[in-house]
Coordinates of C-alpha atoms in Angstrom, one line a residue:
Chain N
M987 CA 4.4 27.5 23.9
I988 CA 5.3 23.9 23.6
S989 CA 7.2 22.6 26.7
S990 CA 8.7 19.4 26.5
N991 CA 6.6 18.0 29.4
G992 CA 3.5 19.9 28.6
S993 CA 1.9 16.9 27.0
S994 CA 0.2 14.7 29.4
R995 CA 1.9 11.6 28.2
G996 CA 5.4 13.3 27.6
T997 CA 7.3 10.8 29.4
E998 CA 6.0 8.1 27.2
T999 CA 6.4 9.6 23.6
P1000 CA 9.8 10.4 22.0
L1001 CA 9.1 14.1 21.7
I1002 CA 12.8 14.9 22.4
A1003 CA 14.0 11.1 22.4
G1004 CA 13.7 11.3 18.6
L1005 CA 16.5 13.9 18.0
P1006 CA 20.0 12.9 18.0
G1007 CA 22.8 14.3 20.1
P1008 CA 25.5 16.1 18.2
W1009 CA 28.2 13.8 18.8
I1010 CA 26.2 10.9 17.5
A1011 CA 25.6 12.9 14.4
I1012 CA 29.2 13.9 14.1
G1013 CA 30.4 10.2 14.7
M1014 CA 27.7 8.9 11.9
A1015 CA 28.8 11.5 9.6
V1016 CA 32.6 10.6 10.0
L1017 CA 31.6 6.8 9.9
L1018 CA 29.7 7.2 6.5
A1019 CA 32.7 9.4 5.1
L1020 CA 35.0 6.8 5.9
Y1021 CA 33.1 3.6 5.0
P1022 CA 33.6 3.8 1.0
L1023 CA 37.6 4.4 2.0
A1024 CA 37.6 1.7 3.9
M1025 CA 35.9 -0.7 1.3
N1026 CA 38.3 0.6 -1.1
T1027 CA 41.4 -0.6 0.8
L1028 CA 39.9 -4.0 1.7
G1029 CA 39.4 -4.4 -2.2
E1030 CA 35.6 -4.7 -1.7
D1031 CA 34.6 -1.8 -4.2
F1032 CA 31.3 -3.6 -4.8
Y1033 CA 30.2 -2.4 -1.5
I1034 CA 30.6 1.3 -2.2
G1035 CA 27.9 1.1 -4.4
V1036 CA 25.7 -0.9 -1.7
G1037 CA 26.7 2.0 0.4
S1038 CA 25.2 4.6 -1.9
R1039 CA 22.1 2.4 -2.0
V1040 CA 21.7 2.3 1.5
L1041 CA 22.0 6.0 1.7
I1042 CA 19.7 6.9 -0.9
L1043 CA 17.0 4.6 0.6
A1044 CA 17.7 6.0 4.0
L1045 CA 16.7 9.3 2.5
A1046 CA 13.6 8.1 1.3
A1047 CA 12.8 6.3 4.7
S1048 CA 13.6 9.4 6.5
A1049 CA 11.5 11.5 4.0
L1050 CA 8.5 9.0 4.9
N1051 CA 9.3 9.3 8.5
L1052 CA 8.9 12.9 8.6
A1053 CA 5.1 12.3 7.4
L1054 CA 4.6 8.9 9.0
G1055 CA 6.9 8.9 12.4
Y1056 CA 6.6 12.8 13.1
G1057 CA 3.3 13.9 11.4
G1058 CA 1.4 10.7 12.2
M1059 CA 0.1 10.3 8.2
I1060 CA 0.5 6.9 7.2
S1061 CA 1.0 7.5 3.8
L1062 CA 1.0 4.2 1.7
G1063 CA 2.1 5.9 -1.5
H1064 CA 5.2 7.3 -1.1
A1065 CA 6.8 5.4 -4.0
A1066 CA 5.0 7.7 -6.0
F1067 CA 7.1 10.6 -5.0
L1068 CA 10.3 8.4 -5.3
G1069 CA 9.0 7.7 -8.7
A1070 CA 8.3 11.1 -9.8
G1071 CA 11.7 12.3 -8.6
G1072 CA 13.2 9.4 -10.8
Y1073 CA 11.2 9.9 -13.8
A1074 CA 11.7 13.7 -13.8
V1075 CA 15.6 13.0 -14.1
A1076 CA 15.3 10.5 -16.6
I1077 CA 12.7 12.6 -18.7
L1078 CA 15.0 15.6 -18.6
A1079 CA 17.9 13.6 -19.5
K1080 CA 16.2 12.1 -22.5
H1081 CA 15.7 15.7 -23.7
G1082 CA 19.2 16.5 -23.2
V1083 CA 19.0 18.3 -19.8
V1084 CA 21.9 16.5 -17.7
A1085 CA 23.2 19.4 -15.6
A1086 CA 22.3 18.1 -11.6
W1087 CA 22.0 21.6 -10.5
I1088 CA 19.0 21.7 -12.9
A1089 CA 17.8 18.0 -12.6
L1090 CA 17.7 17.4 -9.0
P1091 CA 16.1 20.6 -8.1
L1092 CA 13.4 19.9 -10.7
A1093 CA 13.0 16.5 -9.4
V1094 CA 12.4 17.9 -6.1
G1095 CA 10.2 20.4 -7.1
V1096 CA 8.0 18.0 -9.2
A1097 CA 7.7 15.6 -6.4
A1098 CA 6.8 18.3 -3.7
A1099 CA 4.2 19.5 -6.2
A1100 CA 2.7 16.1 -6.6
A1101 CA 3.0 15.7 -2.8
L1102 CA 1.1 19.0 -2.3
L1103 CA -1.5 18.2 -4.6
I1104 CA -2.2 14.5 -3.3
G1105 CA -1.9 15.9 0.0
A1106 CA -4.2 18.8 -0.3
I1107 CA -6.9 16.0 -1.1
S1108 CA -5.8 13.4 0.9
L1109 CA -5.6 15.3 4.2
R1110 CA -9.3 16.0 4.1
T1111 CA -9.7 12.4 5.4
R1112 CA -8.1 10.3 8.0
G1113 CA -7.5 7.0 9.7
V1114 CA -7.8 4.1 7.1
Y1115 CA -9.2 6.5 4.5
F1116 CA -5.9 8.3 4.3
I1117 CA -4.0 5.1 3.9
M1118 CA -6.2 3.9 1.1
I1119 CA -6.4 7.6 -0.9
T1120 CA -2.6 7.7 -0.9
L1121 CA -2.3 4.4 -1.9
A1122 CA -4.9 4.9 -4.9
F1123 CA -3.2 8.1 -5.9
A1124 CA 0.4 6.2 -6.0
Q1125 CA -1.4 3.7 -8.4
L1126 CA -2.4 6.6 -10.6
F1127 CA 1.1 7.5 -11.1
Y1128 CA 1.8 3.9 -11.7
Y1129 CA -0.7 3.5 -14.6
L1130 CA 0.3 6.7 -16.0
A1131 CA 4.1 5.5 -16.2
I1132 CA 3.3 2.1 -17.7
S1133 CA 1.1 3.5 -20.2
L1134 CA 2.6 6.6 -21.7
P1135 CA 5.1 5.9 -24.5
E1136 CA 6.9 9.0 -23.3
F1137 CA 7.7 7.4 -20.1
G1138 CA 9.1 4.0 -21.5
G1139 CA 6.1 2.0 -20.6
D1140 CA 6.8 -1.1 -19.2
D1141 CA 10.6 -1.3 -19.7
G1142 CA 11.1 2.3 -18.0
L1143 CA 13.5 4.8 -19.0
P1144 CA 17.2 4.3 -19.2
L1145 CA 19.6 6.9 -18.3
A1146 CA 22.3 7.3 -21.2
A1147 CA 24.9 8.9 -18.3
R1148 CA 24.7 10.3 -14.8
S1149 CA 24.0 13.7 -14.0
L1150 CA 26.6 16.0 -14.4
V1151 CA 28.2 18.0 -11.9
P1152 CA 30.8 20.7 -13.3
G1153 CA 34.4 19.7 -12.3
L1154 CA 33.5 16.2 -11.0
S1155 CA 32.9 12.9 -12.8
L1156 CA 30.2 10.8 -11.2
E1157 CA 30.8 7.8 -13.1
G1158 CA 32.9 6.0 -10.7
D1159 CA 31.4 4.5 -7.5
L1160 CA 33.6 6.3 -5.0
A1161 CA 32.8 9.5 -6.5
F1162 CA 29.0 8.9 -6.9
Y1163 CA 29.0 7.9 -3.0
Y1164 CA 30.4 11.2 -1.7
F1165 CA 27.7 12.9 -4.1
V1166 CA 25.3 11.0 -2.7
Y1167 CA 26.6 11.5 0.7
F1168 CA 26.7 15.3 0.5
T1169 CA 23.2 15.6 -1.2
A1170 CA 21.7 13.4 1.4
G1171 CA 23.7 14.7 4.2
L1172 CA 22.2 18.2 3.3
A1173 CA 18.8 16.9 3.3
F1174 CA 19.5 15.2 6.8
L1175 CA 20.5 18.7 8.0
L1176 CA 17.5 20.1 6.3
L1177 CA 15.2 17.4 8.1
Y1178 CA 17.1 18.0 11.7
R1179 CA 16.4 21.5 11.4
L1180 CA 12.9 21.0 10.4
V1181 CA 12.4 18.4 13.2
A1182 CA 14.1 20.5 15.8
S1183 CA 12.0 23.5 15.1
R1184 CA 8.6 25.1 16.2
F1185 CA 7.2 23.6 13.1
G1186 CA 8.5 20.0 13.9
R1187 CA 7.2 20.4 17.7
A1188 CA 3.9 21.5 16.4
L1189 CA 3.8 18.6 13.8
V1190 CA 4.6 15.9 16.8
A1191 CA 2.0 17.6 18.9
I1192 CA -0.7 17.4 16.3
R1193 CA 0.4 13.9 16.1
E1194 CA -0.4 13.2 20.0
N1195 CA -3.6 15.2 19.9
E1196 CA -4.8 17.0 16.9
R1197 CA -7.7 18.4 18.4
R1198 CA -6.2 20.0 21.0
M1199 CA -3.6 21.7 18.8
A1200 CA -6.6 23.1 16.6
A1201 CA -8.3 24.3 19.6
I1202 CA -5.2 26.3 21.0
G1203 CA -5.1 27.9 17.2
Y1204 CA -2.6 25.8 15.3
P1205 CA -3.3 25.8 11.6
V1206 CA -3.7 22.0 11.7
Y1207 CA -4.5 21.4 8.1
R1208 CA -1.6 23.8 6.8
L1209 CA 0.9 22.3 8.8
K1210 CA 0.2 18.7 8.0
L1211 CA 0.2 19.4 4.3
M1212 CA 3.8 21.6 4.7
A1213 CA 5.0 18.6 6.3
F1214 CA 3.4 16.1 3.9
A1215 CA 4.7 18.2 0.6
L1216 CA 8.4 18.5 2.3
S1217 CA 8.4 14.8 2.8
G1218 CA 7.3 14.3 -0.7
G1219 CA 10.0 16.5 -2.0
L1220 CA 12.8 14.6 -0.1
A1221 CA 11.6 11.4 -1.3
G1222 CA 11.8 12.8 -4.9
L1223 CA 15.4 13.9 -4.2
A1224 CA 16.2 10.1 -3.2
G1225 CA 14.3 9.1 -6.4
A1226 CA 16.3 11.4 -8.5
L1227 CA 19.5 9.9 -6.8
L1228 CA 18.2 6.4 -7.3
A1229 CA 17.7 6.9 -11.0
N1230 CA 21.4 8.1 -11.2
L1231 CA 22.6 5.2 -9.2
S1232 CA 20.5 2.4 -11.5
M1233 CA 21.0 4.3 -14.5
G1234 CA 17.4 4.4 -15.2
V1235 CA 13.7 4.3 -13.7
T1236 CA 11.3 1.6 -14.2
P1237 CA 7.7 1.5 -13.2
H1238 CA 8.6 -1.0 -10.6
T1239 CA 9.8 2.2 -8.4
L1240 CA 6.0 3.3 -8.3
T1241 CA 4.6 -0.1 -7.4
W1242 CA 2.8 0.2 -4.0
H1243 CA 5.0 -2.7 -3.0
Q1244 CA 7.8 -0.4 -3.1
S1245 CA 5.9 2.2 -0.6
G1246 CA 5.6 -0.9 1.7
I1247 CA 9.0 -1.6 1.7
L1248 CA 9.7 2.2 2.5
M1249 CA 7.5 1.6 5.3
V1250 CA 8.9 -1.5 6.5
M1251 CA 12.3 0.3 6.6
V1252 CA 10.9 3.2 8.8
I1253 CA 9.1 0.7 11.3
I1254 CA 12.2 -1.5 11.8
G1255 CA 14.3 1.6 12.2
G1256 CA 11.8 3.4 14.5
S1257 CA 9.0 5.8 13.5
G1258 CA 9.3 9.0 15.0
Y1259 CA 13.2 8.6 15.6
F1260 CA 15.4 11.1 13.8
W1261 CA 17.6 8.0 12.8
G1262 CA 14.9 5.7 12.3
G1263 CA 15.0 5.8 8.4
L1264 CA 18.7 5.5 8.4
V1265 CA 18.9 2.5 10.4
G1266 CA 15.9 1.0 9.0
A1267 CA 17.2 1.2 5.8
A1268 CA 20.6 -0.1 6.6
I1269 CA 19.3 -2.9 8.4
F1270 CA 16.8 -3.8 5.6
L1271 CA 19.4 -3.8 2.7
I1272 CA 22.0 -5.7 4.8
L1273 CA 19.4 -8.3 5.5
E1274 CA 18.3 -8.5 2.0
E1275 CA 21.9 -8.8 0.7
T1276 CA 22.9 -11.2 3.4
I1277 CA 19.6 -13.6 3.3
S1278 CA 19.1 -13.6 -0.4
G1279 CA 23.0 -14.8 -0.8
Y1280 CA 21.6 -18.0 0.9
T1281 CA 18.1 -18.4 -0.5
E1282 CA 16.3 -17.0 -3.3
H1283 CA 13.0 -16.9 -1.3
W1284 CA 14.1 -13.7 0.6
N1285 CA 10.7 -12.5 0.7
L1286 CA 9.5 -15.2 2.7
V1287 CA 12.2 -14.5 5.5
L1288 CA 11.4 -10.6 5.3
G1289 CA 7.6 -11.6 5.6
A1290 CA 8.4 -13.8 8.6
L1291 CA 10.7 -11.2 10.3
L1292 CA 8.3 -8.4 9.7
L1293 CA 5.5 -10.3 11.4
F1294 CA 8.0 -11.0 14.4
I1295 CA 8.8 -7.3 14.5
V1296 CA 5.0 -6.2 14.7
I1297 CA 4.2 -8.4 17.2
V1298 CA 7.4 -8.2 19.5
A1299 CA 8.7 -4.6 18.9
P1300 CA 6.3 -2.8 17.2
N1301 CA 8.2 0.6 17.7
G1302 CA 11.3 -0.4 16.1
V1303 CA 14.9 -1.0 16.8
M1304 CA 15.6 2.8 17.9
S1305 CA 13.0 2.0 20.6
L1306 CA 14.6 -0.8 22.0
R1307 CA 17.2 1.4 23.9
E1308 CA 14.2 2.9 25.9
R1309 CA 12.5 -0.4 26.4
L1310 CA 15.6 -1.9 28.0
R1311 CA 16.0 1.3 30.3
R1312 CA 12.5 1.2 31.2
L1313 CA 12.2 -2.4 31.9
P1314 CA 13.6 -2.4 35.5
Q1315 CA 11.1 0.0 36.5
G1316 CA 8.3 -2.3 35.3
T1317 CA 6.6 0.5 33.2
R1318 CA 4.8 -0.8 30.1
V1319 CA 6.2 0.7 26.8
A1320 CA 3.6 2.7 25.0
T1321 CA 2.8 2.6 21.4
I1322 CA 3.7 5.4 19.2
P1323 CA 0.7 7.4 19.4
A1324 CA 0.9 8.7 16.1
C1325 CA -0.6 5.5 14.7
E1326 CA -3.2 4.9 17.7
E1327 CA -5.9 7.2 16.1
K1328 CA -8.3 5.4 14.1
A1329 CA -11.1 6.2 11.4
Chain V
M1347 CA -21.6 0.4 -31.5
L1348 CA -24.7 0.0 -29.2
Y1349 CA -24.3 -3.6 -29.0
L1350 CA -20.8 -3.4 -28.4
I1351 CA -21.2 -1.1 -25.5
L1352 CA -24.1 -3.3 -24.4
E1353 CA -21.5 -6.3 -24.3
Q1354 CA -18.8 -4.1 -22.6
A1355 CA -21.6 -3.0 -20.0
L1356 CA -22.3 -6.8 -19.5
N1357 CA -18.4 -7.1 -18.9
G1358 CA -18.6 -4.0 -16.7
L1359 CA -21.0 -5.9 -14.5
Q1360 CA -19.5 -8.9 -14.1
Y1361 CA -16.2 -7.4 -13.3
G1362 CA -18.2 -5.4 -10.9
L1363 CA -19.5 -8.3 -9.3
M1364 CA -16.4 -9.8 -9.0
L1365 CA -15.0 -6.8 -7.3
F1366 CA -18.2 -6.8 -4.8
L1367 CA -17.4 -10.5 -4.0
L1368 CA -13.8 -9.3 -2.5
A1369 CA -15.0 -5.7 -1.5
A1370 CA -17.8 -7.5 0.5
G1371 CA -15.2 -9.6 2.7
L1372 CA -12.9 -6.6 3.0
T1373 CA -15.6 -4.1 4.3
L1374 CA -17.1 -6.9 6.7
V1375 CA -13.7 -7.6 8.0
F1376 CA -12.9 -3.8 8.2
G1377 CA -16.5 -2.7 9.4
I1378 CA -16.8 -5.3 12.0
M1379 CA -13.4 -6.0 13.4
D1380 CA -11.9 -2.9 12.8
L1381 CA -8.9 -4.5 10.7
I1382 CA -7.4 -3.3 7.7
N1383 CA -6.4 -6.6 5.8
L1384 CA -4.1 -5.7 2.9
A1385 CA -3.6 -9.5 2.4
H1386 CA -7.2 -10.0 1.4
G1387 CA -6.2 -10.0 -2.2
S1388 CA -3.5 -13.0 -1.0
L1389 CA -6.8 -15.0 -0.2
Y1390 CA -8.1 -14.5 -3.6
M1391 CA -4.9 -15.6 -5.1
I1392 CA -4.9 -18.6 -2.8
G1393 CA -8.2 -19.5 -3.9
A1394 CA -7.7 -19.3 -7.5
F1395 CA -4.3 -21.5 -6.9
L1396 CA -6.5 -23.9 -5.0
T1397 CA -9.0 -24.1 -7.5
A1398 CA -6.2 -24.6 -10.3
A1399 CA -4.6 -27.3 -8.2
F1400 CA -7.8 -29.5 -7.4
F1401 CA -8.8 -28.9 -11.1
Q1402 CA -5.6 -30.6 -12.2
A1403 CA -6.3 -33.4 -9.7
L1404 CA -9.9 -34.0 -10.3
Q1405 CA -10.2 -32.5 -13.9
S1406 CA -13.6 -31.3 -13.0
F1407 CA -14.3 -27.7 -12.6
F1408 CA -17.4 -27.0 -10.0
P1409 CA -15.9 -30.0 -7.3
A1410 CA -12.7 -28.0 -7.5
L1411 CA -14.3 -24.9 -6.9
L1412 CA -16.3 -26.2 -3.9
L1413 CA -13.2 -27.8 -2.5
A1414 CA -11.1 -24.7 -3.0
I1415 CA -13.7 -22.4 -1.4
L1416 CA -13.7 -24.9 1.7
A1417 CA -9.9 -25.0 1.8
T1418 CA -9.8 -21.0 1.7
A1419 CA -12.1 -20.9 4.6
A1420 CA -10.4 -23.2 6.4
I1421 CA -7.3 -21.2 5.9
G1422 CA -9.1 -18.0 7.0
V1423 CA -10.1 -19.6 10.2
I1424 CA -6.6 -20.6 10.9
L1425 CA -5.2 -17.2 10.1
E1426 CA -7.8 -15.4 12.2
R1427 CA -7.0 -17.6 15.2
L1428 CA -3.4 -17.3 15.0
L1429 CA -2.7 -13.9 13.7
Y1430 CA -5.5 -11.5 13.1
R1431 CA -7.0 -11.7 16.6
R1432 CA -3.7 -10.5 17.7
L1433 CA -3.6 -7.8 15.3
Q1434 CA -7.4 -6.7 16.1
G1435 CA -6.1 -4.6 19.1
M1436 CA -3.3 -3.2 17.5
N1437 CA -3.3 0.1 15.6
H1438 CA -4.0 0.6 11.9
L1439 CA -0.2 1.0 11.1
S1440 CA 0.8 -2.4 12.7
Q1441 CA -2.0 -4.0 11.0
V1442 CA -0.7 -2.5 7.5
L1443 CA 2.6 -3.9 8.3
A1444 CA 1.7 -7.3 9.4
T1445 CA -0.8 -7.9 6.5
F1446 CA 1.9 -6.6 3.9
A1447 CA 4.2 -9.1 5.3
L1448 CA 1.4 -11.6 5.0
I1449 CA 1.3 -10.7 1.0
L1450 CA 5.1 -11.5 1.0
I1451 CA 4.8 -14.6 2.8
A1452 CA 1.9 -15.7 0.6
N1453 CA 3.4 -14.8 -2.8
E1454 CA 6.7 -16.6 -1.9
T1455 CA 4.9 -19.7 -0.5
I1456 CA 2.9 -19.9 -3.9
K1457 CA 5.9 -19.6 -5.8
I1458 CA 7.8 -22.2 -3.8
I1459 CA 4.6 -24.7 -4.2
F1460 CA 3.7 -24.0 -7.8
G1461 CA 6.4 -22.3 -9.4
A1462 CA 6.7 -18.9 -11.0
Q1463 CA 4.6 -19.8 -14.1
P1464 CA 0.9 -18.8 -14.2
L1465 CA -1.4 -21.8 -14.3
M1466 CA -4.3 -22.3 -16.5
I1467 CA -7.9 -23.7 -15.3
G1468 CA -10.0 -25.0 -18.0
M1469 CA -13.3 -23.8 -18.8
P1470 CA -16.2 -26.2 -18.0
A1471 CA -17.1 -27.6 -21.6
S1472 CA -20.8 -27.0 -21.2
L1473 CA -20.1 -23.4 -20.6
S1474 CA -17.6 -22.6 -23.2
G1475 CA -20.0 -21.7 -25.7
A1476 CA -21.7 -18.3 -26.5
V1477 CA -25.4 -17.6 -25.8
E1478 CA -27.2 -15.4 -28.3
L1479 CA -28.6 -12.6 -26.4
V1480 CA -29.9 -10.7 -29.5
A1481 CA -30.5 -12.2 -32.6
D1482 CA -27.5 -12.0 -35.0
E1483 CA -26.1 -9.1 -33.0
L1484 CA -25.1 -9.9 -29.7
Y1485 CA -23.4 -13.1 -28.6
Y1486 CA -22.3 -13.4 -24.9
P1487 CA -20.1 -15.9 -23.4
A1488 CA -22.0 -18.3 -21.1
Y1489 CA -19.3 -18.5 -18.7
R1490 CA -19.7 -14.9 -18.2
L1491 CA -23.4 -15.2 -17.6
L1492 CA -22.7 -17.8 -15.0
I1493 CA -20.3 -15.2 -13.4
I1494 CA -22.9 -12.5 -13.7
G1495 CA -25.7 -15.0 -12.1
V1496 CA -23.4 -16.1 -9.3
G1497 CA -22.5 -12.6 -8.1
L1498 CA -25.8 -11.4 -8.1
T1499 CA -27.1 -14.5 -6.2
V1500 CA -24.1 -14.1 -3.6
A1501 CA -25.0 -10.3 -3.2
L1502 CA -28.8 -11.0 -2.6
G1503 CA -27.6 -13.8 -0.2
L1504 CA -25.2 -11.5 1.6
Y1505 CA -28.0 -8.8 1.8
L1506 CA -30.5 -11.4 3.3
L1507 CA -27.8 -12.8 5.7
V1508 CA -26.5 -9.2 7.2
N1509 CA -30.2 -7.7 7.0
R1510 CA -32.8 -10.7 7.5
T1511 CA -31.0 -13.2 10.1
R1512 CA -30.0 -13.4 13.5
V1513 CA -26.5 -13.7 12.7
G1514 CA -26.6 -10.5 10.5
M1515 CA -28.2 -8.5 13.5
W1516 CA -25.1 -10.0 15.6
M1517 CA -22.9 -8.7 12.8
R1518 CA -24.3 -5.5 12.8
A1519 CA -24.4 -5.0 16.4
G1520 CA -20.6 -6.3 16.7
A1521 CA -20.1 -3.6 13.9
S1522 CA -21.5 -0.3 15.6
N1523 CA -20.4 -1.2 19.0
P1524 CA -18.5 -4.8 19.9
Q1525 CA -18.3 -4.0 23.5
M1526 CA -22.0 -3.3 23.9
A1527 CA -23.0 -6.1 21.8
A1528 CA -20.6 -8.3 23.8
V1529 CA -22.4 -7.3 27.1
M1530 CA -25.7 -7.8 25.3
G1531 CA -24.8 -11.6 24.9
V1532 CA -23.5 -11.8 21.3
R1533 CA -20.3 -13.8 21.2
I1534 CA -18.2 -11.5 19.7
K1535 CA -14.9 -13.8 18.9
P1536 CA -16.7 -16.9 17.2
M1537 CA -18.5 -14.5 15.0
F1538 CA -15.3 -12.6 14.0
T1539 CA -14.0 -16.2 13.0
F1540 CA -17.1 -16.7 11.1
V1541 CA -16.9 -13.4 9.4
F1542 CA -13.3 -13.6 8.3
A1543 CA -14.0 -17.3 7.0
L1544 CA -16.8 -15.8 5.0
G1545 CA -14.6 -13.3 3.6
A1546 CA -12.1 -15.8 2.7
A1547 CA -14.6 -17.8 1.1
L1548 CA -16.0 -14.9 -1.0
C1549 CA -12.4 -14.3 -2.0
A1550 CA -11.9 -18.2 -3.1
L1551 CA -15.2 -17.7 -5.2
A1552 CA -14.1 -14.8 -7.1
G1553 CA -10.7 -16.4 -7.5
A1554 CA -12.1 -19.6 -9.0
L1555 CA -14.5 -18.1 -11.1
L1556 CA -12.0 -15.6 -12.7
G1557 CA -9.6 -18.3 -13.1
P1558 CA -10.7 -19.8 -16.5
L1559 CA -10.6 -16.2 -17.8
L1560 CA -7.5 -14.8 -16.4
A1561 CA -4.2 -16.7 -15.8
V1562 CA -3.8 -17.6 -12.2
S1563 CA -0.5 -16.1 -11.2
V1564 CA 1.4 -15.0 -8.2
G1565 CA 0.8 -11.2 -7.4
M1566 CA -2.7 -11.6 -9.0
G1567 CA -4.2 -10.5 -5.5
E1568 CA -2.5 -7.4 -5.5
S1569 CA -3.8 -5.9 -8.8
I1570 CA -7.4 -6.5 -8.0
L1571 CA -6.7 -5.2 -4.5
I1572 CA -6.5 -1.6 -5.1
P1573 CA -10.1 -1.4 -7.1
A1574 CA -11.5 -3.5 -4.3
F1575 CA -10.1 -0.8 -2.0
E1576 CA -11.7 1.9 -3.9
V1577 CA -15.0 0.2 -3.9
I1578 CA -15.3 0.1 -0.2
V1579 CA -13.8 3.6 0.1
I1580 CA -16.5 4.8 -2.3
G1581 CA -19.3 3.1 -0.8
G1582 CA -18.5 3.6 2.7
I1583 CA -16.2 1.3 4.8
G1584 CA -18.5 -1.4 6.6
S1585 CA -21.7 -0.9 4.4
M1586 CA -22.6 -4.2 2.4
R1587 CA -24.9 -1.7 0.2
G1588 CA -22.0 0.5 -0.3
A1589 CA -19.8 -2.2 -1.5
L1590 CA -22.4 -3.5 -4.2
V1591 CA -23.1 0.3 -5.6
G1592 CA -19.5 1.2 -5.3
A1593 CA -18.1 -2.2 -7.0
L1594 CA -20.9 -1.7 -9.9
L1595 CA -19.7 1.8 -10.3
V1596 CA -16.2 0.8 -10.4
G1597 CA -16.7 -2.0 -12.5
M1598 CA -18.7 0.1 -15.3
I1599 CA -16.7 3.0 -15.2
D1600 CA -13.6 0.8 -16.0
T1601 CA -14.9 -1.5 -18.4
V1602 CA -17.2 1.2 -20.2
G1603 CA -15.1 3.9 -19.7
R1604 CA -12.2 1.9 -21.2
L1605 CA -14.0 1.5 -24.4
V1606 CA -15.7 4.7 -24.8
L1607 CA -12.4 6.7 -24.0
T1608 CA -10.2 4.6 -26.3
F1609 CA -12.9 5.2 -29.0
G1610 CA -12.9 9.0 -28.4
L1611 CA -9.2 9.3 -28.0
K1612 CA -8.8 7.6 -31.4
L1613 CA -10.4 10.7 -33.0
V1614 CA -7.9 12.9 -31.4
V1615 CA -4.6 11.1 -31.2
A1616 CA -3.0 8.3 -32.9
S1617 CA -4.9 4.8 -32.4
G1618 CA -1.7 3.1 -30.8
T1619 CA -1.7 5.8 -28.3
A1620 CA -5.1 5.9 -27.7
A1621 CA -5.2 2.1 -27.1
T1622 CA -2.8 2.5 -24.4
L1623 CA -4.0 5.6 -23.0
G1624 CA -7.7 4.7 -23.0
P1625 CA -7.5 1.9 -20.4
T1626 CA -5.3 4.3 -18.2
L1627 CA -7.8 7.1 -18.2
A1628 CA -10.5 4.6 -17.4
S1629 CA -8.4 3.4 -14.2
M1630 CA -7.7 7.2 -13.4
M1631 CA -11.4 7.9 -13.7
V1632 CA -12.0 5.3 -11.0
S1633 CA -9.4 7.0 -8.6
L1634 CA -10.8 10.3 -9.4
L1635 CA -14.3 9.2 -8.6
M1636 CA -13.0 8.0 -5.2
V1637 CA -11.3 11.3 -4.7
G1638 CA -14.5 13.3 -5.5
V1639 CA -16.7 11.0 -3.4
L1640 CA -14.2 11.6 -0.5
F1641 CA -14.4 15.2 -1.0
F1642 CA -18.0 15.7 -0.7
R1643 CA -18.8 12.6 1.3
P1644 CA -15.8 11.8 3.5
Q1645 CA -17.4 8.7 4.9
G1646 CA -18.5 7.3 1.5
L1647 CA -21.6 7.1 -0.3
F1648 CA -23.5 4.9 2.2
P1649 CA -21.7 5.2 5.6
A1650 CA -22.4 2.3 8.0
R1651 CA -22.0 4.1 11.3
G1652 CA -24.2 6.8 10.8

């Protein structure tokens, strides 16, 4: 029903370009599996932890990418789901539940439920209203976290120990990296299946032309809500892993600054491209690591960089390849239509 | 109790009017230029810091306030010319990102210039006392009364500007259909610059007036941005009347709700918990109000574009 060239602007939009080829995926998986071993042999064990962080935030950014890049839903509140997952793990741990097989699925469930609720209301609106209402909802979570003593208030909740996986100690950096690697890997596999499925295609088509999809009988609201809930759930998984990495959660995870950073990662990488979240998170965190080594005013550099990106390459790094390929033909590069729709 | 509520209602009015100053600029810039400006709160912060800086130089509040307003408006003009004009044709996502970048730049620049410590602005001595509103029962700070007065005056002025003047007519025309307005002879670009500078000036006014009450600190713009957004969503984007009604609603609910909820909660839970939970629930009620309004009237209470 949805042919790849059925859309009137099929050649301009990354309907297929967003999906990775199998060899790139395998190469990426091998590379990421070898990374900590290489760091270990080089004696740079510190960078194994950095690697875990990159993977976790790549997962969070990719989760946002599902809603933002594929679904065209500009959510400025995804930190709420990240935080929901983190707080779920921390609160469970506080009450003595540390088994990973309970904590992680529960964190995902809590975040997905929150996303379902927020999405159900927010998706009644569109455009700028959607941006603002997701922002306001995330702020609700932030207020809750800082004011409930149960949640540790301003100080957040520390985690006494990392989640327990039978037969594996996660306390070491290397073991934890591989735990993150497999968990995030599964999530990426799920994301791939989602994006490549009829559901994913329908989602992209809705992003392209919502009214047309509604007219030919797709349940637009339900599909968008599903995507939003899935996106929230995966962000919750990232939050749960993040809490395990940093041994605790703070309300800072819930600030809209964090939502903005996730969005920045997606855009740097390329929204609507499968690897957009991963590439964006890696570039962002590596830049942060490097630049903050030279100056404490990393945010200034980040801000300037972002302005540059927005004005010069609004579609992110992943789109550069196509831009370069297209330049000789003199065709103008289209902006990702996901975001063209206005209130 | 009655006077306590009355006092809180005045506080709510004052907070609401300050929110209005911010929301008015936000809603004008969005309604007329179709531009979502997350960095609006940064202009408020810049206004407050400039007031503090001028105050330290001049040791006098009102001249400092005037200078800060002019300087912030000038910054607004520069920003509009250099950046916002370019952003105007872009999609909302790019606007969100670019203005998010501006927030980072503004916060860091302020931190470099003024340091991370909050600054204080001294209250003008003549206004530091309290006014007796009800004999022996209700004293209210003169300075807060001044804020209320200024807020009401500005609200009236903006209403007259938008609805009764030629510039206002151009603004309304530009808001409903910029192309058509341009064809009919409205000079759209200078008007956009004017609107943006006006928004920046209102931000600076709010920042300067609130300076003596709050600490002037980095990031202060972000905490007030969310309520300001809630205000314009509740009121209807682009609508001046909506911004005023929304701001007063939000101000009242937040301030009076805080008192009533804390008091009510104390009957149910321990007073320590109530003291932290009350304000939270009040803030949440504002968000819930926004959700409710959007649910029944997705365009806000007073939609600007029919």
